Coordinates of C-alpha atoms and ligand atoms in Angstrom, one line a residue:
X20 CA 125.1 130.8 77.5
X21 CA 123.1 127.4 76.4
X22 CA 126.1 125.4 78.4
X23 CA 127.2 125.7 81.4
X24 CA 130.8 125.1 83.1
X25 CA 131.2 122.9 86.3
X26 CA 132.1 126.3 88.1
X27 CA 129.0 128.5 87.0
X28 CA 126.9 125.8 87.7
X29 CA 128.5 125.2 91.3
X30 CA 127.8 129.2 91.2
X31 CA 124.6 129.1 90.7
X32 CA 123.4 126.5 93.2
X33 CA 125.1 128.9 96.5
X34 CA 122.8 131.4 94.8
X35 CA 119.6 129.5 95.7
X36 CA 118.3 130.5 99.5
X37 CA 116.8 127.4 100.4
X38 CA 115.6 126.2 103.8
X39 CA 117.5 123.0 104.0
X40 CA 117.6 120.5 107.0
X41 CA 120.7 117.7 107.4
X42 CA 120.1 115.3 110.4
X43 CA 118.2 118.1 112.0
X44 CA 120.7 120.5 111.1
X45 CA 119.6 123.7 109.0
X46 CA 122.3 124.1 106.1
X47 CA 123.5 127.3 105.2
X48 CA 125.9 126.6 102.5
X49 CA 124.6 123.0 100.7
X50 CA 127.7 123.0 97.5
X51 CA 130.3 122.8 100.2
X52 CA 128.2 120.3 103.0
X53 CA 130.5 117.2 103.4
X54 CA 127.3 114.8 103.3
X55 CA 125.4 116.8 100.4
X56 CA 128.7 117.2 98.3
X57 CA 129.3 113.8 96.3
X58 CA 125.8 114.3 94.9
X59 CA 126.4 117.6 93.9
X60 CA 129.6 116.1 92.1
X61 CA 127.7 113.4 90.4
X62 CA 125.3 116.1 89.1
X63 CA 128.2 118.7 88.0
X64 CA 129.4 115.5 85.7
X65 CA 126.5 115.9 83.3
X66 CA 128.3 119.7 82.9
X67 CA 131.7 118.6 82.6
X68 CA 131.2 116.1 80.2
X69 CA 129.2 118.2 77.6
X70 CA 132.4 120.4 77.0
X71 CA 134.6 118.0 76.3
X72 CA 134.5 116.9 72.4
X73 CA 134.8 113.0 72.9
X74 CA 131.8 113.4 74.3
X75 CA 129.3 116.1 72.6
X76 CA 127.4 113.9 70.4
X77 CA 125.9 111.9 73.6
X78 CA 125.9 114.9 76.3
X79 CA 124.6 118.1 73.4
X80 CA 122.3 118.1 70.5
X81 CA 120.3 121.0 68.8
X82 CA 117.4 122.3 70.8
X83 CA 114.1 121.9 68.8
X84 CA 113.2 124.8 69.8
X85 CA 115.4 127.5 70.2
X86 CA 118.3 125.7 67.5
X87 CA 121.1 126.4 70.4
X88 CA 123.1 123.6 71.2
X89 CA 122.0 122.5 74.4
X90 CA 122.8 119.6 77.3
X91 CA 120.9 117.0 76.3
X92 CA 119.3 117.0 79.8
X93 CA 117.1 119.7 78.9
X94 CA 116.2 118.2 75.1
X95 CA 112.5 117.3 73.9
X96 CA 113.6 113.5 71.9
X97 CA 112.7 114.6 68.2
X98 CA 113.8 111.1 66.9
X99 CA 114.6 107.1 67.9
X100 CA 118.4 108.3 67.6
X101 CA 118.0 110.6 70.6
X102 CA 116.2 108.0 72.6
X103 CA 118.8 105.7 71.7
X104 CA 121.3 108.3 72.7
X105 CA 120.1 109.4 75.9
X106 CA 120.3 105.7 76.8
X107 CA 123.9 105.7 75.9
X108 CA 124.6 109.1 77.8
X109 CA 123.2 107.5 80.8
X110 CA 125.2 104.5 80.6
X111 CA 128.5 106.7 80.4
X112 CA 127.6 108.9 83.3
X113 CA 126.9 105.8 85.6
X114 CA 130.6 104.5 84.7
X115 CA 131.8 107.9 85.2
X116 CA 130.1 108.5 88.7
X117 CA 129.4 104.9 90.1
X118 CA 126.9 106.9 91.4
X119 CA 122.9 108.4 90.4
X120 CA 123.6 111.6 88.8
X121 CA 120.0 112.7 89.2
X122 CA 119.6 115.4 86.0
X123 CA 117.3 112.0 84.1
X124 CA 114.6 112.9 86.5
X125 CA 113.4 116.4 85.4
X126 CA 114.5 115.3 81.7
X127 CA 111.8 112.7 81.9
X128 CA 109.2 115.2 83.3
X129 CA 110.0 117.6 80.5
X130 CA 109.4 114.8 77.7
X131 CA 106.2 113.4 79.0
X132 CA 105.0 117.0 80.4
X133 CA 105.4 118.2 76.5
X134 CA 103.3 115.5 74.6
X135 CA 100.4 115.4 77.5
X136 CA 100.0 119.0 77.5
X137 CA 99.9 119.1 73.8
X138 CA 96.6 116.7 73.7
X139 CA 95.2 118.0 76.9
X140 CA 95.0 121.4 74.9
X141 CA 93.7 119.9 71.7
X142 CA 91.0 117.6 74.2
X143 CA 89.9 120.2 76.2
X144 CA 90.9 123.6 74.6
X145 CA 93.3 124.8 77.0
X146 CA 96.9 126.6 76.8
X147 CA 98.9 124.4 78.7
X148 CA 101.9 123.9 75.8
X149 CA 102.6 127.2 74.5
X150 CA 103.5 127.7 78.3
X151 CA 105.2 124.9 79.4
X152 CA 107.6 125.8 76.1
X153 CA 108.0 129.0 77.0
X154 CA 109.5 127.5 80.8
X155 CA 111.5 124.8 78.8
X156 CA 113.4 127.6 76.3
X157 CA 114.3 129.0 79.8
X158 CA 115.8 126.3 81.0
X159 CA 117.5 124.9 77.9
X160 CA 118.8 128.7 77.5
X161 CA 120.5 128.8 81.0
X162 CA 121.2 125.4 81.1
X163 CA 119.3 124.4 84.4
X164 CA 118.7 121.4 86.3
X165 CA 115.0 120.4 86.8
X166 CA 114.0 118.0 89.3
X167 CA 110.7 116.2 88.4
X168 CA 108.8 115.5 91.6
X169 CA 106.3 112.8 91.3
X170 CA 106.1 110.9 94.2
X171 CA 103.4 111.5 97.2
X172 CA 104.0 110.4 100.5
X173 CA 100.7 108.4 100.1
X174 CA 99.8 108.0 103.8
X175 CA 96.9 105.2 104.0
X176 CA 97.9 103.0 100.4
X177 CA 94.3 101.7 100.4
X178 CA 92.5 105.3 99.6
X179 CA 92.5 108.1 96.7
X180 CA 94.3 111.2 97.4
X181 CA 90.7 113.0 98.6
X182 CA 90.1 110.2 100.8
X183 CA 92.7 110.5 102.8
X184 CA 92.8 111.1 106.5
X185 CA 95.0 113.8 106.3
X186 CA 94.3 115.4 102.9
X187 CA 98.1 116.7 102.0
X188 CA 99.3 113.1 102.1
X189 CA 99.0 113.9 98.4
X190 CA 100.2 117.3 96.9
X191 CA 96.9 119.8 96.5
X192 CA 95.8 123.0 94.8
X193 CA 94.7 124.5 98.4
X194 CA 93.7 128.0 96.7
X195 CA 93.0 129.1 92.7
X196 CA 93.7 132.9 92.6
X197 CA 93.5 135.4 89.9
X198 CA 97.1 135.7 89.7
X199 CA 98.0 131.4 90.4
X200 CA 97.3 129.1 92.8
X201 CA 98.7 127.8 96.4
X202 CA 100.0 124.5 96.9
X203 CA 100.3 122.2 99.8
X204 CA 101.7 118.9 100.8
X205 CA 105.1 116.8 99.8
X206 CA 107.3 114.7 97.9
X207 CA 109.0 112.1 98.7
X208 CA 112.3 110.1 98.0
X209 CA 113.1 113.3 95.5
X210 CA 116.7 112.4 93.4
X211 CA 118.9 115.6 93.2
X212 CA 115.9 118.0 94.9
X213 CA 118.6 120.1 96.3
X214 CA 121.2 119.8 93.3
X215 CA 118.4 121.5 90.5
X216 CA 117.1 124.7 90.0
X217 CA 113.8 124.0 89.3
X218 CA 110.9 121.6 90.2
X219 CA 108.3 120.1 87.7
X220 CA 105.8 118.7 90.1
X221 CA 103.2 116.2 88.7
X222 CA 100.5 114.3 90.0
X223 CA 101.5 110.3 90.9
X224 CA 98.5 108.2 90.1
X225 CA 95.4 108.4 87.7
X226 CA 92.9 110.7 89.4
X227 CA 89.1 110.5 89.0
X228 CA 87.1 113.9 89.1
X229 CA 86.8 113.4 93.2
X230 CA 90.6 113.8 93.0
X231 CA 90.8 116.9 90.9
X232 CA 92.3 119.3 93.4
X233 CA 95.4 116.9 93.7
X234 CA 95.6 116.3 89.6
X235 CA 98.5 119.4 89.3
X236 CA 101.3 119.5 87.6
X237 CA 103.7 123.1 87.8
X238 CA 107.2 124.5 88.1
X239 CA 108.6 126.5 90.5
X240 CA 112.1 127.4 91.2
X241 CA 113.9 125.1 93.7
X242 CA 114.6 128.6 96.2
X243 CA 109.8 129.4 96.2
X244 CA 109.0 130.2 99.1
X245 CA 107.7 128.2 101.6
X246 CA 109.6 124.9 100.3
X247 CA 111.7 122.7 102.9
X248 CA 114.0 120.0 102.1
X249 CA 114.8 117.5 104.4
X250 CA 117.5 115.6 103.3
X251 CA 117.3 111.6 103.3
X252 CA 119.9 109.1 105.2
X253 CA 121.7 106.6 103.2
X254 CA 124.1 103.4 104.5
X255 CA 127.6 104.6 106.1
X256 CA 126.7 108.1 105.2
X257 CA 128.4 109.5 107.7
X258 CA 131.9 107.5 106.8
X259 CA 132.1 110.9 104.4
X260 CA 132.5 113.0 107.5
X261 CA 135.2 111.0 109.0
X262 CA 138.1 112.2 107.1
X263 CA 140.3 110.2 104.4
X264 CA 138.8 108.5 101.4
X265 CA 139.6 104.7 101.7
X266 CA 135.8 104.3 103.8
X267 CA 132.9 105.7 101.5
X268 CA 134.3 103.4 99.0
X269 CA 133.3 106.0 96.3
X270 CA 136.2 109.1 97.0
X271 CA 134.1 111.7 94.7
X272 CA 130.6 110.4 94.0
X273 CA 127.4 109.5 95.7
X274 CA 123.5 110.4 95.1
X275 CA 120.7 112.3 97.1
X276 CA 117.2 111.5 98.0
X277 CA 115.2 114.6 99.7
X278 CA 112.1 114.3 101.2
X279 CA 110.4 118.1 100.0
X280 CA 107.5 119.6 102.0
X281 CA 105.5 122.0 99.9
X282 CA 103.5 124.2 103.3
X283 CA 101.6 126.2 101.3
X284 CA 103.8 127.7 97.9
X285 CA 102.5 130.0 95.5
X286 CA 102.7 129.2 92.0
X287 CA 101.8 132.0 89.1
X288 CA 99.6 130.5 85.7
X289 CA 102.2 131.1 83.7
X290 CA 104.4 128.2 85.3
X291 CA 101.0 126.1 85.8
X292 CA 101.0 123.3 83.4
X293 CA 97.6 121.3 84.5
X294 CA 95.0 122.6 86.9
X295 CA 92.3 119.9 87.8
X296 CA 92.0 118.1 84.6
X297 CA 91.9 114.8 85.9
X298 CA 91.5 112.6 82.7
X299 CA 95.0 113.5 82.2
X300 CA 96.7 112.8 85.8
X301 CA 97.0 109.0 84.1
X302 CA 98.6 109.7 80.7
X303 CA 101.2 112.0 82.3
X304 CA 102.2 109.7 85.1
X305 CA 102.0 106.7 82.7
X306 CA 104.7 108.6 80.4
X307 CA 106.7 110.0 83.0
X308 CA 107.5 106.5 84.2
X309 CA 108.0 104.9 80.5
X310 CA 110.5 107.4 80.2
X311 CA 112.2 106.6 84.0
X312 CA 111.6 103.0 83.4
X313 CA 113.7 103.4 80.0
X314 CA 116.5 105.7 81.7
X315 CA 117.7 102.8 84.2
X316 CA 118.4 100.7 81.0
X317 CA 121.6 103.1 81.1
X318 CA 122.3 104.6 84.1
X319 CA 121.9 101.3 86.1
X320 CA 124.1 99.7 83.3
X321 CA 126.9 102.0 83.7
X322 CA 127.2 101.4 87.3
X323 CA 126.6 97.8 87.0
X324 CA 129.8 97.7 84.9
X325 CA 131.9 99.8 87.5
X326 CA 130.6 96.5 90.0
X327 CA 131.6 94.3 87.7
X328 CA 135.1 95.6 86.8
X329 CA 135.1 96.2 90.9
X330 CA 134.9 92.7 91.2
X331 CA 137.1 91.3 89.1
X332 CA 140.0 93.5 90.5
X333 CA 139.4 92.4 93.8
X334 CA 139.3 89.1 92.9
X335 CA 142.6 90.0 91.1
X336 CA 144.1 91.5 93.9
X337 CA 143.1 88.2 96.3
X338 CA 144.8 85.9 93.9
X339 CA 141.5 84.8 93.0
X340 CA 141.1 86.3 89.6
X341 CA 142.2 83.0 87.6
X342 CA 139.8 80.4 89.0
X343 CA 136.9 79.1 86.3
X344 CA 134.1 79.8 88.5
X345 CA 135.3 83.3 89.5
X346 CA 135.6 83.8 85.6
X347 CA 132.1 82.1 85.1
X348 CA 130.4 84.9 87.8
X349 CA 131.8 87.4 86.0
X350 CA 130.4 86.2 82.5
X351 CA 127.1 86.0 84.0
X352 CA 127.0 89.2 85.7
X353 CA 128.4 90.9 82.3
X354 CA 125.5 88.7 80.6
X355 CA 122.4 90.3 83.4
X356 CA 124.2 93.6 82.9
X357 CA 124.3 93.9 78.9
X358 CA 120.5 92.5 79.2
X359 CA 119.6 95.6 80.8
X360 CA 121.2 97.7 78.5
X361 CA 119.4 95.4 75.5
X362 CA 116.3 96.4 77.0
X363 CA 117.1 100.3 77.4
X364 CA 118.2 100.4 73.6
X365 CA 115.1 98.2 72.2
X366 CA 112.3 100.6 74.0
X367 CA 114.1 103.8 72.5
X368 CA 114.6 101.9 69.0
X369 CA 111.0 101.0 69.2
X370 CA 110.2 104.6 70.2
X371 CA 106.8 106.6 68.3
X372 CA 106.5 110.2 67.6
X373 CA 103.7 111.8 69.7
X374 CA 101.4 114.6 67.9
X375 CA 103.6 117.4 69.5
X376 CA 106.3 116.0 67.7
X377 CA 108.3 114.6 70.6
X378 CA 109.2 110.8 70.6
X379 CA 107.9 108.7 73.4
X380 CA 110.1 105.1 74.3
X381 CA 107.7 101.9 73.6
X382 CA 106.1 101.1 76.6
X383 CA 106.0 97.7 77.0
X384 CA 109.5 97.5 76.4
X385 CA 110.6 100.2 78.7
X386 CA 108.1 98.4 81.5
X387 CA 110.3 95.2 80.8
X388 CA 113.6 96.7 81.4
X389 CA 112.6 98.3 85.0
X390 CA 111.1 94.8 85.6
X391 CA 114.2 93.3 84.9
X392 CA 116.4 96.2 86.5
X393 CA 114.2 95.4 89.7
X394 CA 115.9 92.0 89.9
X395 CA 119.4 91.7 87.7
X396 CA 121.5 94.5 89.8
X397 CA 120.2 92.4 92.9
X398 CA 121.6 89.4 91.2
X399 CA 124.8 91.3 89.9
X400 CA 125.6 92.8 93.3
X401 CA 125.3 89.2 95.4
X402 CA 128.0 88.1 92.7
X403 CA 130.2 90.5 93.7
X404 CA 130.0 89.8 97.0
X405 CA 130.2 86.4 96.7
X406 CA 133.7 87.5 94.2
X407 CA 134.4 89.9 97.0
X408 CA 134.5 87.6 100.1
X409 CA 133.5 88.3 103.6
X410 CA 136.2 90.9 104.2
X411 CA 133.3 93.4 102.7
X412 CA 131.6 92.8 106.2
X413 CA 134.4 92.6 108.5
X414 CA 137.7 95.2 107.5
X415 CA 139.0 97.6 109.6
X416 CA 138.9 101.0 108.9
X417 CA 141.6 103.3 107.0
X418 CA 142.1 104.8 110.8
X419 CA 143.1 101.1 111.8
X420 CA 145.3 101.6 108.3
X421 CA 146.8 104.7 109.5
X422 CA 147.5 104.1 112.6
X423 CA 151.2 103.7 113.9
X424 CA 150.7 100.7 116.3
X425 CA 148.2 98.8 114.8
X426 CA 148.4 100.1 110.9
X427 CA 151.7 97.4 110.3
X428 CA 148.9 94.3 111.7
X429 CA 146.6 95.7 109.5
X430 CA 148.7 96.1 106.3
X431 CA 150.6 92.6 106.9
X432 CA 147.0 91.0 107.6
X433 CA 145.1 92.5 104.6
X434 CA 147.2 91.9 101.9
X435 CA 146.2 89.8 99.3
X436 CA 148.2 88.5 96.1
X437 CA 151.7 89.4 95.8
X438 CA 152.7 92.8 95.2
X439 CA 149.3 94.4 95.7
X440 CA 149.4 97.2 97.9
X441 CA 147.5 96.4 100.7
X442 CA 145.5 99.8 100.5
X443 CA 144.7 99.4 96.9
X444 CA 143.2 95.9 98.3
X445 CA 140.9 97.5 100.6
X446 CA 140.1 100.7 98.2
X447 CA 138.3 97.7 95.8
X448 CA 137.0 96.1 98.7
X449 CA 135.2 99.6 100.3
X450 CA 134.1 100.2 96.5
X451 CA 132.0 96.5 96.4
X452 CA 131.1 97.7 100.0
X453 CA 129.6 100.8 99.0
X454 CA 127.7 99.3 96.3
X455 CA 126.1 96.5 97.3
X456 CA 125.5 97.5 100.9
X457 CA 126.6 101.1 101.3
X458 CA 125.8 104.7 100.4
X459 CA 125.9 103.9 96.6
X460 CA 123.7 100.9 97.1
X461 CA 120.3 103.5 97.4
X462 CA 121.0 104.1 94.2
X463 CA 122.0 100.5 92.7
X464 CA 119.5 98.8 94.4
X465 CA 116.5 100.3 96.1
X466 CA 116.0 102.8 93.4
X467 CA 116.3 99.3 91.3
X468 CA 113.7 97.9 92.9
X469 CA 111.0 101.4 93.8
X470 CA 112.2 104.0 91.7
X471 CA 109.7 104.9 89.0
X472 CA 107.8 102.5 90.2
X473 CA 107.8 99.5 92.6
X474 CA 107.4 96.1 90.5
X475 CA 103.9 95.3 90.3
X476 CA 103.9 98.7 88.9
X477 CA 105.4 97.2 86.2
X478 CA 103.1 94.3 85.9
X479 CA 100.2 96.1 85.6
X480 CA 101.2 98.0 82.7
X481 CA 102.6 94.7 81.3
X482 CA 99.4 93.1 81.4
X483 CA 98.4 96.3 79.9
X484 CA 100.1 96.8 77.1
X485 CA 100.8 92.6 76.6
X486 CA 98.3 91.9 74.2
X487 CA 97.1 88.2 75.8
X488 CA 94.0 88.3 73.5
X489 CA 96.3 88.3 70.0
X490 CA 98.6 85.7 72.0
X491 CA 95.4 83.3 72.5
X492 CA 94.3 84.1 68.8
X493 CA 97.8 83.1 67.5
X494 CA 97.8 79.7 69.5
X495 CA 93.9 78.6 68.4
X496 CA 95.1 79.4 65.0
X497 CA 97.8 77.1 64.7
X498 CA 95.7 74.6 66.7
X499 CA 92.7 74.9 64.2
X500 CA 90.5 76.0 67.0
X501 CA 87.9 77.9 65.4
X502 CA 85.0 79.2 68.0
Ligands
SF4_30 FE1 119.1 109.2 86.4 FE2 119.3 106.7 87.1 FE3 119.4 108.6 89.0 FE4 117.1 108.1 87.7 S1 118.3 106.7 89.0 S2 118.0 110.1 88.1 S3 117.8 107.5 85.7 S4 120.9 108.2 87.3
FE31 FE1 115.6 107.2 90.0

């Protein structure tokens, strides 16, 4: 059973006993919560799609380790090709969903978990591979969702983890016992926490050896005890619990951030995957993020081109769609979109192999395409509301539509060029709404600018990886400077 159908894997989630919370609100049944649903759409996408035979060479491949073919969600990258073609999967499911489908997360935890482990055991003599491949043969076998939780509340910015006032402001080992160890603290902003199965939780800075107790990384099924999930607010969330499906703008799709309290959860060795070893808190974040920084080169794409085309048909359906500077917007946000998607493709064509055999992106490159993906959508989305016109901020609501007094003002008052529906008008106009400035725009913009990694994350490891020194050396050369 290496793939799963939409259905089993809607089955599987109302399996999971979870303790969930929704505006204060505990959730018994999450697949079927008005507000939690779209996400769990978005997600059950990355299913659908790997069934259907346009699609399999993106969405499947052959597992590396067990031979099956398996969602590529759950593959180790064994060349440049599957780089470049997890890029390109991304880039479908974000013009598919208009939305963050969530299943990159724990795919990126999985890739960088695999290589660090391997050269922590050849550093330091441990058997941290052998068991983190015999957790990822269980998910690629039943075909799971993994959510890789990085991200520490942080408290006090200024101090390490084992400085802080209140020491589970970073995510701890609290106990080592014979048979595992207990956990303790939380992770925040965490994409599709509710939708997975299972968690990969990792450290999210380097560490030094005062930090040790907080350098952890492990997996433990979404439904472990003690775990609470409390689920995030987004813009005009609540339009999806008013009825119709002119409002959210998006009538299937949306995405989910959960903020996930770990109050003491017991993990066994077997699913521990580091355990103090500090020197290696750095690499693993530093690859985790490459890998994030590289998915947005596609995801972020593919919903930048549902904007795009979201824009031009309400500029259509205004009568505005002919003018030269409505055409020249659109140029320029195609031209900011395919940049991003340059970038995506160059760090995965520019990808190494790593000594356990799994490719790694180019990490300089992948640092410039988040850089860039932290400004262009930003750029992309105030075209489209400049395409889009004020009515974004100001239209009535499909209620106003609906009703049987004032629905005739609103239809005769809305319409735009001749012989657009009048609904169809304000379906494109809720759609730029819910992008730019609404539910969707979490994902298109915020998680642009702080998801794996705020900017001058990206700066750092620019300067980094940059090279200045062979820069200067190139420029005294051709100057005949000689020192
Ligand atoms: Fe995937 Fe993009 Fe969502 Fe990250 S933000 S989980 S890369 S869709
Ligand atoms: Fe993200």
């Amino acid at each position: 059973m290496a793939l799963k159908t939409t259905e089993e894997y809607l089955n599987s989630l109302r399996q999971l006993k979870r303790k969930i919370y929704v505006m204060g609100q505990l959730v018994d049944d999450p697949v079927d919560h008005p507000l939690i649903r779209p996400s769990i759409n978005s997600i059950a996408m990355t299913y659908e799609l790997a069934l259907e035979p346009e699609h399999e060479d993106l969405m499947t491949c052959t597992s590396s380790i067990t031979g099956e073919k398996i969602n590529r969600f759950g593959h180790l990258h064994q060349s440049t090709d599957d780089l470049v073609k997890k890029v390109k999967m991304q880039r479908l499911l974000g013009q598919k969903t208009g939305s963050c489908f969530q299943r990159c997360v724990g795919m990126d935890a999985m890739n960088a978990l695999d290589s660090t482990c391997y050269e922590m055991d050849q550093k330091l003599g441990t058997d941290y591979h052998q068991r983190f491949r015999r957790f990822l043969e269980y998910v690629q076998t039943n075909d799971l969702v993994v959510d890789g939780a990085m991200t520490d509340p942080k408290g006090d910015r200024s101090l390490a983890p084992s400085a802080q006032v209140d020491p589970d402001l970073y995510l701890h080992i609290v106990e080592k016992r014979e048979d595992g160890i207990v956990v303790r603290g939380a992770k925040a902003h965490q994409t599709g926490m509710i939708n997975s199965h299972e968690i990969i939780v990792m450290p999210t800075v380097s560490m030094t050896e005062q930090d040790k107790a907080y350098a952890v990384t492990f997996a433990v099924p979404t439904d472990a005890e003690g775990i609470v999930y409390i689920y995030g607010r987004q813009a005009s969330d609540t339009r999806k619990l008013e009825g119709g499906s002119i409002d959210t703008g998006n009538v299937k799709f949306g995405g989910q951030e959960v903020l996930t309290v770990f109050d003491n959860v017991f993990v066994p060795w077997e699913r521990v995957f580091m355990c103090e070893e500090w020197e290696f808190a750095g690499m693993l974040v530093e690859r985790f993020a490459g890998y994030h920084r590289q998915s947005y080169g596609g995801c972020k794409v593919g919903v930048g081109d549902v904007l795009i085309g979201a824009a031009a048909v309400a500029a259509d359906y205004s009568g505005a769609g002919k003018p030269s500077h409505v055409k020249d917007k659109l140029i320029e946000m195609m031209h900011l979109n395919e940049t991003l998607y340059a970038c995506g493709i160059a760090c995965s064509s520019e990808g190494r192999k790593t000594a356990s055999g799994t490719f790694l992106i180019d990490l300089l490159l992948a640092n410039v395409c988040k850089q860039n993906v932290t400004r262009f959508p930003y750029e992309i989305a105030r075209l489209a509301q400049d395409i889009a016109g004020g009515i974004i901020g100001t239209m009535p609501s499909e209620h106003d539509l609906r009703h049987p007094e004032i629905g005739p003002y609103v239809e005769k008052y809305l319409q735009g060029a001749a012989g657009v529906p009048t609904e169809n008008r304000m379906r494109i106009i809720r759609l730029v709404e819910n992008l730019t400035m609404g539910a969707a725009a979490v994902g298109y913009l915020t998680e642009s600018m702080h998801g794996a990694g705020s900017p001058q994350a990206q700066r750092i490891m620019i300067s980094r990886q940059g090279n200045l020194q062979h820069k200067k050396k190139l420029a005294k050369n051709l100057a005949g400077i000689e020192e």
